[in-house]
Amino acid sequence: MKPAAFEYLAPRSVEEAVALLAERGEDAKVIAGGQSLVPMMAFRLATPAALVDLNGVSELDHARVDRDTLVLGATARHRSVQELAGLRERCAMVAEAVGLIGHPPIRNRGTAGGSIAHADPAAEWPALLLALDGEVDAMGPGGRRTIAAADLFRTYFTTALAPDEILTEVRLPLPAGAVGSAFVEVAQRHGDFAVAGAGALMIVADDGSVADARLVLIGVRDTAVRSVAAETILRGASPTDPVLDDATNAIRSEIDPVSDVHGSSAYRRRVAIAVARRAVTLARDRAHAAVA
Amino acid sequence: MTTRLFGERVARSEDRRLLTGRGRYTGDFEPAAAHAAFVRSDFAHARITGIDVAAAQAVPGVLDVFTYADLADGFADRLPLLVPSDKLIAPRTQHALAKDEACYAGEVLAMVVARDRYVAEDALERIVVEYEPLPAAVDLDRAAGPNAPLAHLDMTDNLAGLVTEETGDVDAAFAAAPHVYDWTLRMERSASMPIETRGVVARYDEREDRLLVHDATQAPTGVRFGLAMLFGMDPDRVHVVAPDVGGGFGVKVIQFYPEEVLVPWAARRLGVPVKWIEDRREHFLGSNHERGQIHHVHVGAADDGRILALEDRFLHDTGAYCSYGLILPIITAAQLPGPYDLENYRYELRSIFTNTVPTSPFRGAGRPHAAYVMERVIERVSKELNLDSLDVRRRNFVKEFPHHVGVTFQDGGPTVYDSGDYPKGLATLLEQLDLERTRTEIATARAEGRTVGLGFGAYVEGTGIGPYEGASVSINPDGTVSVATAHGSQGQAHETVFAQVVADELQVPFERVHVTTGDTRRLGFGVGTFASRTAVVAGNAVLLATTEVKRQAAAVAARILEVAPEDVVFADGAIHVAGAPDRSIPLGRLAMASNPTRYAFGADAEEGAKLSQLAYEGGDRPLPEGSHPGLAATEYYSPTSGVFGFGFHAALVEIDLETGHVDILRYVVHHDSGRIINPMVVEGQIHGGVAQGIGGALYERIAYGEEGQMLNATFMDFLMVTAAEMPRIEEVHTETPSPNNPLGIKGVGEAGTIPVSATIANAISDALNTPVDHMPVTPEEVLTLAGKIESP
């Protein structure tokens, strides 16, 4: 479990990082927190010829809430997000999801940008990006471009980012008003990748009906997935228990979990529905509390 | 003033060192050594038709690459069979490097020694192995059945060994039994998983013809004698040290793993120190596992739940080799009756080869299986007959001691329980649990629609087996006491508890007793730290050695003080005349006086020399006949038989029927291991044991695919329990002394683990009102049992 030899490159600016990446070609990898890449290198499942380390690029190291948007530079740690004052009150779903990422050493080192670029279908950050209709900036030899969450995730560990592009910033709009949200996971052990997880957000109108609803699921198919079916049922409806049941049952057609050593597809389906129901219920109750 | 430390919560002396990073582990030695790495078989079963090492040899920084062809003499033989048995049909052990057949994925095929581990692993990638894949025996049931794939090419079936034994008249008892049942129970494969992996560091000094090996082993003495024989060296020139060892739980006592032979061999051949520190992946693939068994029980019961007859036919998965012989399934069979008096008991055990990592004892060592089978039988019989399972337990208890179980114990002698008080133990558990209140709470919870259940488990634990253990004790001129045992510690607090025994006997301050363990340079003879035997066997050896040193000290003091040896008293680090505390000699000074030569520095030295003259005045020679210089003794303790601890566990669980999660609301432990040296150490052992038990009950399972590939060989996929999964453990003790040894103690190392799977299975079974006969129970399996999802 020792990595193969590689060249280590430590740029000081995004431009320099992009240039190094372009120069080294597809054998080079970008590293930020290294929480997925380094174990893969230790197993020699990944053998990059060069690592471009973003940790010395100070312009990427920021985490803040700009008015209604959570803005994270590529090297912002999960821990830095947890430490943002008032985030739990502002958007419980984000705070809860980040708290479910691994263990403290992983959160101290791992980054939101890395998690999104890695695109593990069981990871939390891609789900948050989708649920909040976020976007990312990517910098490549051709300059900067912005990619919307809906256009980013392709399949397992695959995004719309080109091999010579670096994800530089993540932006998550935080809804305001009578909003409630939650993120719920089931894992066999505390801190493990979820068997299935769900993030839900609900905004309640003055008449008590659902003004907006988001439901995102992880661990249930090749990417994190927004449940269009559930959201359609919820929007405009009165969020009673039977409506929540209908909505969460509607995810069945949108998920396609695989069987593995931790559980069969049938088991994951059941858990996905359970966590979806719990997340939606929490989001509703919190939205009601926000009204009151 | 006489003080007594035996039975006190003395803080562990090793903790300051270990918790402040001052421990020294195998990996800390020889920082400049070359590193070894191993090519391991990709296939569960294959012929090895060629290994091309040329490209690896050419990697800069590689010292050499070895395959079986490089081995000669004893090194080319199969590794030793640690526990032979005439019941072994096929005593297969592996070669240090596979000769022409690999029998599990992970078996070592070639060895690289290089400048560092990175280069060594670069070289591994350049070694080309030609395999001819063979069918693999993987599933235990299938491997034991007809037309199974063969685990070894030269065998016609997969049967490693077969043992049958019977006590009473089982057939007659079944014929007379009003109720007869047949059940099947399964436990899956798991593994010890110490935090520190294995490791070996060897240095051979050619000029001195001396081999020094640091080995993260539980048994350095056996490694030393084995290496001396293999190398044809005088044992005095071979030293094996087990320094601080970060957990063992059984996996570190194989004698020999291939690497334990190959690393010293390479160090001598290459003339440089060689180090190998196992990585976690290697540990999964190359260090022994345990637990896989399938039991078919046939039970005859009376109307009141008494077990009239029990027959257990079971399969034991020994993996690809059986260096431990049949010891594991024999432990299962011998301790299956647990605290119950089974007059008519018969077993047939079949140990089966599979193309998987070999198995050997892991904390509990066959006993968790035994407790699981017996306690599920008790519960199922109670359920069938609509009886309270606690009443059924009481009716079946052994009540008189010594109790002859009627079958053979792991040490080859009869299984005899030395002492116990099972009704009292159960009553102590129920008092802590508050049974009536708990039952009321369960009824209330169920009325609210919650899925809760209460389960019990009972066990006995045969501990403290022989053959022997030794201890050296000496009083130093500065008044400190040095204690050495040959077998090492993997965190069990040997330094603390041995010091407690010595400090009590000699009445010296605890801090002045210094214990060394696991260094064959200090004491060459010993057996090892396993089978919950250290406190019993080594503890009593420490007592014997201390008693002898005390006798010597009293004899010398008596001569100086001109009284009879019976008239001296040990107190406050000194000896004084009974009734005259002012006529006293400090022990350090006495140590000097007992050595009639001049060597010491300091003010005490002069006084010591004078005393020395006084001590031997009037004799015909400086050292009286039969005495020796100094106050020092090495003594050995060899027990007549094992001693049996026992206990009862209770678990209150709640099940989430949406996710299958089992929440342990309460976990209550009763435990009795005879007299307790240090309650804090015993509690720590129980806590750790329960944690590993919960792992085995709910989380830990080594998963193999059909082709014999391990599917979860990482800590991301093999789910060890963490602190977050642990319930608070409520622990109560009784102390039923053993009549078999001077200290009256029994072992405790494995106790916590043994009944946990049984207890939790019984609790889940109670909650779901359905039998749970397979361990571990995953959340998915809980939902399947509850009828919430189709079984996959």
mmCIF file of N, CA and C in Angstrom, chain B residues 10 35 98 112 128 194 553 601 670 690 730:
data_model
loop_
_atom_site.group_PDB
_atom_site.id
_atom_site.type_symbol
_atom_site.label_atom_id
_atom_site.label_comp_id
_atom_site.label_asym_id
_atom_site.label_seq_id
_atom_site.Cartn_x
_atom_site.Cartn_y
_atom_site.Cartn_z
ATOM 1 N N VAL B 10 -5.516 -0.422 40.692
ATOM 2 C CA VAL B 10 -4.240 0.251 40.464
ATOM 3 C C VAL B 10 -4.189 0.731 39.015
ATOM 4 N N HIS B 35 13.689 -3.212 3.266
ATOM 5 C CA HIS B 35 12.292 -3.622 3.451
ATOM 6 C C HIS B 35 11.915 -4.770 2.529
ATOM 7 N N ALA B 98 5.147 -20.385 -1.761
ATOM 8 C CA ALA B 98 4.400 -21.483 -2.397
ATOM 9 C C ALA B 98 5.292 -22.222 -3.381
ATOM 10 N N VAL B 112 10.448 -9.825 -2.243
ATOM 11 C CA VAL B 112 11.380 -8.805 -2.717
ATOM 12 C C VAL B 112 12.007 -8.136 -1.507
ATOM 13 N N VAL B 128 6.285 -11.457 -12.866
ATOM 14 C CA VAL B 128 5.226 -12.077 -13.669
ATOM 15 C C VAL B 128 5.026 -13.513 -13.192
ATOM 16 N N PRO B 194 -6.151 -6.572 14.893
ATOM 17 C CA PRO B 194 -5.488 -5.653 15.819
ATOM 18 C C PRO B 194 -5.116 -4.360 15.093
ATOM 19 N N ALA B 553 15.555 -13.994 50.911
ATOM 20 C CA ALA B 553 15.762 -12.742 51.646
ATOM 21 C C ALA B 553 15.619 -12.971 53.146
ATOM 22 N N PHE B 601 28.530 1.379 44.327
ATOM 23 C CA PHE B 601 28.838 2.777 44.600
ATOM 24 C C PHE B 601 27.903 3.291 45.674
ATOM 25 N N HIS B 670 -22.741 -9.835 33.563
ATOM 26 C CA HIS B 670 -22.248 -10.435 34.799
ATOM 27 C C HIS B 670 -21.020 -11.251 34.445
ATOM 28 N N VAL B 690 -16.576 -7.253 24.796
ATOM 29 C CA VAL B 690 -17.956 -7.014 24.371
ATOM 30 C C VAL B 690 -17.965 -6.271 23.031
ATOM 31 N N GLU B 730 -23.062 -2.059 31.380
ATOM 32 C CA GLU B 730 -23.251 -2.171 32.825
ATOM 33 C C GLU B 730 -22.635 -3.498 33.250
#
